Amino acid sequence: MTKIIAYIGLGSNLGRRMANLEEAVDRLHHREGVHVTRLSPVYETAPVGYVNQPDFLNACAEIKTTLSPMDLLHTLLDVERELHRVRVMRWGPRTIDLDLLLYGDQIIQTEDLTVPHPRMTERPFVLIPLADLIPERIIPGTGKTVIHWVRETGQPEDLV
Ligand SMILES: Nc1nc2nc(S)n(CCO)c2c(=O)[nH]1
């Protein structure tokens, strides 16, 4: 079976945020076909989008997986549900958020899944932890490296 290296964005801004991140990583690691190989540092970040909510803890995980993109997506959704992720408001607070950022060098556009994650190049809370792992990696379809996008989006003062 081919092993693909994929990157996951993690976020939590409800409940015991750090414990939620740790639990999500642990559950991911023990899922069939998924091994967590590296983790970025964890950053405390001001909410973007819907700003009237608590600060987030964000991080990125590198995984080696034999799952297809769709099976990996379903695994992420399963772990979110196991951590009682309730999708009340689309942009509202959540115990855990697991976003599939990159799946090898693939570009995927389906009804249910877009990879690279469509908003990742605008999100310092994704780019900065991802740059801790793969600064020189070109984000497929953009021709630019992760560290380039960090510089382009600017280092927000609240993320140090
Ligand atoms: N800082 C920060 N702001 C956010 N706004 C939304 S929505 N989210 C959820 C991203 O899928 C976040 C987040 O993870 N971190």
PDB file of N, CA, C and O in Angstrom, residues 100-151:
ATOM      1  N   LEU A 100      -8.026  18.878   6.715  1.00  0.00           N
ATOM      2  CA  LEU A 100      -7.031  18.247   5.847  1.00  0.00           C
ATOM      3  C   LEU A 100      -6.411  19.338   4.983  1.00  0.00           C
ATOM      4  O   LEU A 100      -7.103  19.925   4.142  1.00  0.00           O
ATOM      5  N   LEU A 101      -5.146  19.643   5.203  1.00  0.00           N
ATOM      6  CA  LEU A 101      -4.492  20.757   4.522  1.00  0.00           C
ATOM      7  C   LEU A 101      -3.837  20.297   3.215  1.00  0.00           C
ATOM      8  O   LEU A 101      -4.071  20.885   2.165  1.00  0.00           O
ATOM      9  N   LEU A 102      -3.008  19.254   3.323  1.00  0.00           N
ATOM     10  CA  LEU A 102      -2.266  18.741   2.162  1.00  0.00           C
ATOM     11  C   LEU A 102      -2.313  17.218   2.186  1.00  0.00           C
ATOM     12  O   LEU A 102      -2.271  16.610   3.251  1.00  0.00           O
ATOM     13  N   TYR A 103      -2.408  16.640   0.992  1.00  0.00           N
ATOM     14  CA  TYR A 103      -2.386  15.164   0.846  1.00  0.00           C
ATOM     15  C   TYR A 103      -1.347  14.855  -0.233  1.00  0.00           C
ATOM     16  O   TYR A 103      -1.644  14.948  -1.437  1.00  0.00           O
ATOM     17  N   GLY A 104      -0.134  14.555   0.194  1.00  0.00           N
ATOM     18  CA  GLY A 104       0.961  14.438  -0.767  1.00  0.00           C
ATOM     19  C   GLY A 104       1.048  15.735  -1.565  1.00  0.00           C
ATOM     20  O   GLY A 104       0.858  16.832  -1.034  1.00  0.00           O
ATOM     21  N   ASP A 105       1.274  15.576  -2.874  1.00  0.00           N
ATOM     22  CA  ASP A 105       1.293  16.761  -3.759  1.00  0.00           C
ATOM     23  C   ASP A 105       0.002  16.862  -4.554  1.00  0.00           C
ATOM     24  O   ASP A 105      -0.068  17.580  -5.543  1.00  0.00           O
ATOM     25  N   GLN A 106      -1.032  16.158  -4.080  1.00  0.00           N
ATOM     26  CA  GLN A 106      -2.245  16.065  -4.877  1.00  0.00           C
ATOM     27  C   GLN A 106      -3.101  17.332  -4.787  1.00  0.00           C
ATOM     28  O   GLN A 106      -3.087  18.022  -3.795  1.00  0.00           O
ATOM     29  N   ILE A 107      -3.793  17.577  -5.911  1.00  0.00           N
ATOM     30  CA  ILE A 107      -4.832  18.616  -5.941  1.00  0.00           C
ATOM     31  C   ILE A 107      -6.150  17.881  -6.099  1.00  0.00           C
ATOM     32  O   ILE A 107      -6.305  17.082  -7.028  1.00  0.00           O
ATOM     33  N   ILE A 108      -7.054  18.057  -5.154  1.00  0.00           N
ATOM     34  CA  ILE A 108      -8.327  17.321  -5.130  1.00  0.00           C
ATOM     35  C   ILE A 108      -9.469  18.334  -5.093  1.00  0.00           C
ATOM     36  O   ILE A 108      -9.450  19.271  -4.282  1.00  0.00           O
ATOM     37  N   GLN A 109     -10.398  18.158  -6.042  1.00  0.00           N
ATOM     38  CA  GLN A 109     -11.572  19.064  -6.076  1.00  0.00           C
ATOM     39  C   GLN A 109     -12.814  18.194  -6.242  1.00  0.00           C
ATOM     40  O   GLN A 109     -13.115  17.757  -7.338  1.00  0.00           O
ATOM     41  N   THR A 110     -13.484  17.884  -5.130  1.00  0.00           N
ATOM     42  CA  THR A 110     -14.744  17.142  -5.263  1.00  0.00           C
ATOM     43  C   THR A 110     -15.804  17.893  -4.449  1.00  0.00           C
ATOM     44  O   THR A 110     -15.491  18.851  -3.747  1.00  0.00           O
ATOM     45  N   GLU A 111     -16.991  17.381  -4.535  1.00  0.00           N
ATOM     46  CA  GLU A 111     -18.135  17.947  -3.774  1.00  0.00           C
ATOM     47  C   GLU A 111     -17.774  18.073  -2.293  1.00  0.00           C
ATOM     48  O   GLU A 111     -18.025  19.077  -1.638  1.00  0.00           O
ATOM     49  N   ASP A 112     -17.113  17.011  -1.795  1.00  0.00           N
ATOM     50  CA  ASP A 112     -16.911  16.949  -0.333  1.00  0.00           C
ATOM     51  C   ASP A 112     -15.535  17.398   0.111  1.00  0.00           C
ATOM     52  O   ASP A 112     -15.308  17.565   1.300  1.00  0.00           O
ATOM     53  N   LEU A 113     -14.600  17.505  -0.849  1.00  0.00           N
ATOM     54  CA  LEU A 113     -13.208  17.674  -0.406  1.00  0.00           C
ATOM     55  C   LEU A 113     -12.436  18.541  -1.388  1.00  0.00           C
ATOM     56  O   LEU A 113     -12.442  18.287  -2.590  1.00  0.00           O
ATOM     57  N   THR A 114     -11.787  19.556  -0.859  1.00  0.00           N
ATOM     58  CA  THR A 114     -10.869  20.385  -1.648  1.00  0.00           C
ATOM     59  C   THR A 114      -9.515  20.372  -0.932  1.00  0.00           C
ATOM     60  O   THR A 114      -9.415  20.710   0.241  1.00  0.00           O
ATOM     61  N   VAL A 115      -8.496  19.922  -1.696  1.00  0.00           N
ATOM     62  CA  VAL A 115      -7.122  19.870  -1.165  1.00  0.00           C
ATOM     63  C   VAL A 115      -6.192  20.427  -2.242  1.00  0.00           C
ATOM     64  O   VAL A 115      -6.364  20.086  -3.407  1.00  0.00           O
ATOM     65  N   PRO A 116      -5.258  21.326  -1.942  1.00  0.00           N
ATOM     66  CA  PRO A 116      -4.987  21.920  -0.636  1.00  0.00           C
ATOM     67  C   PRO A 116      -6.216  22.649  -0.067  1.00  0.00           C
ATOM     68  O   PRO A 116      -7.072  23.119  -0.825  1.00  0.00           O
ATOM     69  N   HIS A 117      -6.254  22.744   1.266  1.00  0.00           N
ATOM     70  CA  HIS A 117      -7.393  23.413   1.905  1.00  0.00           C
ATOM     71  C   HIS A 117      -7.556  24.808   1.294  1.00  0.00           C
ATOM     72  O   HIS A 117      -6.587  25.562   1.211  1.00  0.00           O
ATOM     73  N   PRO A 118      -8.788  25.147   0.880  1.00  0.00           N
ATOM     74  CA  PRO A 118      -8.985  26.364   0.077  1.00  0.00           C
ATOM     75  C   PRO A 118      -8.614  27.670   0.779  1.00  0.00           C
ATOM     76  O   PRO A 118      -8.304  28.644   0.133  1.00  0.00           O
ATOM     77  N   ARG A 119      -8.629  27.694   2.089  1.00  0.00           N
ATOM     78  CA  ARG A 119      -8.366  28.978   2.760  1.00  0.00           C
ATOM     79  C   ARG A 119      -7.004  29.017   3.464  1.00  0.00           C
ATOM     80  O   ARG A 119      -6.655  29.979   4.122  1.00  0.00           O
ATOM     81  N   MET A 120      -6.236  27.945   3.282  1.00  0.00           N
ATOM     82  CA  MET A 120      -5.020  27.834   4.110  1.00  0.00           C
ATOM     83  C   MET A 120      -3.996  28.934   3.795  1.00  0.00           C
ATOM     84  O   MET A 120      -3.265  29.361   4.683  1.00  0.00           O
ATOM     85  N   THR A 121      -3.979  29.441   2.570  1.00  0.00           N
ATOM     86  CA  THR A 121      -2.951  30.453   2.231  1.00  0.00           C
ATOM     87  C   THR A 121      -3.312  31.836   2.773  1.00  0.00           C
ATOM     88  O   THR A 121      -2.515  32.753   2.663  1.00  0.00           O
ATOM     89  N   GLU A 122      -4.507  31.949   3.359  1.00  0.00           N
ATOM     90  CA  GLU A 122      -4.889  33.244   3.965  1.00  0.00           C
ATOM     91  C   GLU A 122      -4.820  33.173   5.485  1.00  0.00           C
ATOM     92  O   GLU A 122      -5.137  34.148   6.163  1.00  0.00           O
ATOM     93  N   ARG A 123      -4.448  32.014   6.036  1.00  0.00           N
ATOM     94  CA  ARG A 123      -4.614  31.793   7.472  1.00  0.00           C
ATOM     95  C   ARG A 123      -3.270  31.659   8.179  1.00  0.00           C
ATOM     96  O   ARG A 123      -2.665  30.576   8.171  1.00  0.00           O
ATOM     97  N   PRO A 124      -2.782  32.726   8.842  1.00  0.00           N
ATOM     98  CA  PRO A 124      -1.537  32.608   9.617  1.00  0.00           C
ATOM     99  C   PRO A 124      -1.614  31.493  10.670  1.00  0.00           C
ATOM    100  O   PRO A 124      -0.613  30.817  10.930  1.00  0.00           O
ATOM    101  N   PHE A 125      -2.819  31.252  11.218  1.00  0.00           N
ATOM    102  CA  PHE A 125      -2.934  30.215  12.250  1.00  0.00           C
ATOM    103  C   PHE A 125      -2.740  28.814  11.679  1.00  0.00           C
ATOM    104  O   PHE A 125      -2.571  27.854  12.432  1.00  0.00           O
ATOM    105  N   VAL A 126      -2.785  28.689  10.358  1.00  0.00           N
ATOM    106  CA  VAL A 126      -2.427  27.421   9.700  1.00  0.00           C
ATOM    107  C   VAL A 126      -0.980  27.481   9.201  1.00  0.00           C
ATOM    108  O   VAL A 126      -0.173  26.583   9.429  1.00  0.00           O
ATOM    109  N   LEU A 127      -0.647  28.591   8.524  1.00  0.00           N
ATOM    110  CA  LEU A 127       0.644  28.682   7.833  1.00  0.00           C
ATOM    111  C   LEU A 127       1.827  28.664   8.796  1.00  0.00           C
ATOM    112  O   LEU A 127       2.853  28.025   8.519  1.00  0.00           O
ATOM    113  N   ILE A 128       1.686  29.329   9.926  1.00  0.00           N
ATOM    114  CA  ILE A 128       2.841  29.440  10.828  1.00  0.00           C
ATOM    115  C   ILE A 128       3.195  28.082  11.452  1.00  0.00           C
ATOM    116  O   ILE A 128       4.337  27.640  11.359  1.00  0.00           O
ATOM    117  N   PRO A 129       2.217  27.350  12.002  1.00  0.00           N
ATOM    118  CA  PRO A 129       2.588  26.008  12.471  1.00  0.00           C
ATOM    119  C   PRO A 129       3.021  25.074  11.332  1.00  0.00           C
ATOM    120  O   PRO A 129       3.928  24.249  11.505  1.00  0.00           O
ATOM    121  N   LEU A 130       2.413  25.232  10.147  1.00  0.00           N
ATOM    122  CA  LEU A 130       2.818  24.376   9.021  1.00  0.00           C
ATOM    123  C   LEU A 130       4.257  24.687   8.614  1.00  0.00           C
ATOM    124  O   LEU A 130       5.032  23.772   8.294  1.00  0.00           O
ATOM    125  N   ALA A 131       4.630  25.963   8.662  1.00  0.00           N
ATOM    126  CA  ALA A 131       6.009  26.345   8.316  1.00  0.00           C
ATOM    127  C   ALA A 131       7.010  25.790   9.321  1.00  0.00           C
ATOM    128  O   ALA A 131       8.188  25.591   8.993  1.00  0.00           O
ATOM    129  N   ASP A 132       6.564  25.494  10.542  1.00  0.00           N
ATOM    130  CA  ASP A 132       7.466  24.830  11.511  1.00  0.00           C
ATOM    131  C   ASP A 132       7.834  23.429  11.014  1.00  0.00           C
ATOM    132  O   ASP A 132       8.886  22.890  11.363  1.00  0.00           O
ATOM    133  N   LEU A 133       6.952  22.848  10.198  1.00  0.00           N
ATOM    134  CA  LEU A 133       7.179  21.479   9.728  1.00  0.00           C
ATOM    135  C   LEU A 133       7.808  21.452   8.338  1.00  0.00           C
ATOM    136  O   LEU A 133       8.770  20.715   8.113  1.00  0.00           O
ATOM    137  N   ILE A 134       7.250  22.245   7.394  1.00  0.00           N
ATOM    138  CA  ILE A 134       7.673  22.169   5.990  1.00  0.00           C
ATOM    139  C   ILE A 134       7.773  23.548   5.362  1.00  0.00           C
ATOM    140  O   ILE A 134       7.036  23.877   4.418  1.00  0.00           O
ATOM    141  N   PRO A 135       8.708  24.381   5.859  1.00  0.00           N
ATOM    142  CA  PRO A 135       8.758  25.772   5.365  1.00  0.00           C
ATOM    143  C   PRO A 135       8.986  25.890   3.860  1.00  0.00           C
ATOM    144  O   PRO A 135       8.442  26.788   3.219  1.00  0.00           O
ATOM    145  N   GLU A 136       9.783  24.976   3.320  1.00  0.00           N
ATOM    146  CA  GLU A 136      10.190  25.092   1.907  1.00  0.00           C
ATOM    147  C   GLU A 136       9.259  24.351   0.948  1.00  0.00           C
ATOM    148  O   GLU A 136       9.469  24.362  -0.257  1.00  0.00           O
ATOM    149  N   ARG A 137       8.233  23.706   1.502  1.00  0.00           N
ATOM    150  CA  ARG A 137       7.316  22.917   0.656  1.00  0.00           C
ATOM    151  C   ARG A 137       6.476  23.857  -0.196  1.00  0.00           C
ATOM    152  O   ARG A 137       5.917  24.823   0.310  1.00  0.00           O
ATOM    153  N   ILE A 138       6.401  23.566  -1.509  1.00  0.00           N
ATOM    154  CA  ILE A 138       5.522  24.361  -2.366  1.00  0.00           C
ATOM    155  C   ILE A 138       4.084  23.871  -2.178  1.00  0.00           C
ATOM    156  O   ILE A 138       3.834  22.661  -2.227  1.00  0.00           O
ATOM    157  N   ILE A 139       3.159  24.786  -1.935  1.00  0.00           N
ATOM    158  CA  ILE A 139       1.754  24.389  -1.776  1.00  0.00           C
ATOM    159  C   ILE A 139       1.213  24.112  -3.187  1.00  0.00           C
ATOM    160  O   ILE A 139       1.210  25.025  -4.029  1.00  0.00           O
ATOM    161  N   PRO A 140       0.805  22.856  -3.466  1.00  0.00           N
ATOM    162  CA  PRO A 140       0.366  22.503  -4.815  1.00  0.00           C
ATOM    163  C   PRO A 140      -0.681  23.475  -5.359  1.00  0.00           C
ATOM    164  O   PRO A 140      -1.570  23.915  -4.621  1.00  0.00           O
ATOM    165  N   GLY A 141      -0.468  23.848  -6.621  1.00  0.00           N
ATOM    166  CA  GLY A 141      -1.421  24.739  -7.283  1.00  0.00           C
ATOM    167  C   GLY A 141      -1.127  26.209  -7.065  1.00  0.00           C
ATOM    168  O   GLY A 141      -1.742  27.078  -7.685  1.00  0.00           O
ATOM    169  N   THR A 142      -0.156  26.526  -6.169  1.00  0.00           N
ATOM    170  CA  THR A 142       0.147  27.952  -5.933  1.00  0.00           C
ATOM    171  C   THR A 142       1.548  28.307  -6.416  1.00  0.00           C
ATOM    172  O   THR A 142       1.854  29.483  -6.590  1.00  0.00           O
ATOM    173  N   GLY A 143       2.399  27.303  -6.550  1.00  0.00           N
ATOM    174  CA  GLY A 143       3.767  27.576  -7.000  1.00  0.00           C
ATOM    175  C   GLY A 143       4.603  28.301  -5.960  1.00  0.00           C
ATOM    176  O   GLY A 143       5.740  28.701  -6.247  1.00  0.00           O
ATOM    177  N   LYS A 144       4.098  28.475  -4.774  1.00  0.00           N
ATOM    178  CA  LYS A 144       4.852  29.205  -3.741  1.00  0.00           C
ATOM    179  C   LYS A 144       4.997  28.351  -2.482  1.00  0.00           C
ATOM    180  O   LYS A 144       4.126  27.540  -2.170  1.00  0.00           O
ATOM    181  N   THR A 145       6.081  28.610  -1.740  1.00  0.00           N
ATOM    182  CA  THR A 145       6.368  27.796  -0.556  1.00  0.00           C
ATOM    183  C   THR A 145       5.524  28.253   0.634  1.00  0.00           C
ATOM    184  O   THR A 145       5.003  29.370   0.675  1.00  0.00           O
ATOM    185  N   VAL A 146       5.480  27.394   1.641  1.00  0.00           N
ATOM    186  CA  VAL A 146       4.728  27.727   2.863  1.00  0.00           C
ATOM    187  C   VAL A 146       5.302  29.005   3.487  1.00  0.00           C
ATOM    188  O   VAL A 146       4.544  29.913   3.855  1.00  0.00           O
ATOM    189  N   ILE A 147       6.631  29.094   3.538  1.00  0.00           N
ATOM    190  CA  ILE A 147       7.239  30.269   4.197  1.00  0.00           C
ATOM    191  C   ILE A 147       6.948  31.533   3.392  1.00  0.00           C
ATOM    192  O   ILE A 147       6.786  32.618   3.939  1.00  0.00           O
ATOM    193  N   HIS A 148       6.844  31.362   2.041  1.00  0.00           N
ATOM    194  CA  HIS A 148       6.441  32.533   1.238  1.00  0.00           C
ATOM    195  C   HIS A 148       5.076  33.025   1.686  1.00  0.00           C
ATOM    196  O   HIS A 148       4.855  34.226   1.882  1.00  0.00           O
ATOM    197  N   TRP A 149       4.119  32.080   1.840  1.00  0.00           N
ATOM    198  CA  TRP A 149       2.751  32.467   2.220  1.00  0.00           C
ATOM    199  C   TRP A 149       2.717  33.080   3.615  1.00  0.00           C
ATOM    200  O   TRP A 149       1.920  33.977   3.904  1.00  0.00           O
ATOM    201  N   VAL A 150       3.595  32.589   4.510  1.00  0.00           N
ATOM    202  CA  VAL A 150       3.666  33.205   5.853  1.00  0.00           C
ATOM    203  C   VAL A 150       4.020  34.675   5.702  1.00  0.00           C
ATOM    204  O   VAL A 150       3.357  35.544   6.265  1.00  0.00           O
ATOM    205  N   ARG A 151       5.062  34.928   4.873  1.00  0.00           N
ATOM    206  CA  ARG A 151       5.482  36.330   4.702  1.00  0.00           C
ATOM    207  C   ARG A 151       4.376  37.134   4.026  1.00  0.00           C
ATOM    208  O   ARG A 151       4.093  38.272   4.368  1.00  0.00           O
TER     209      ARG A 151
END
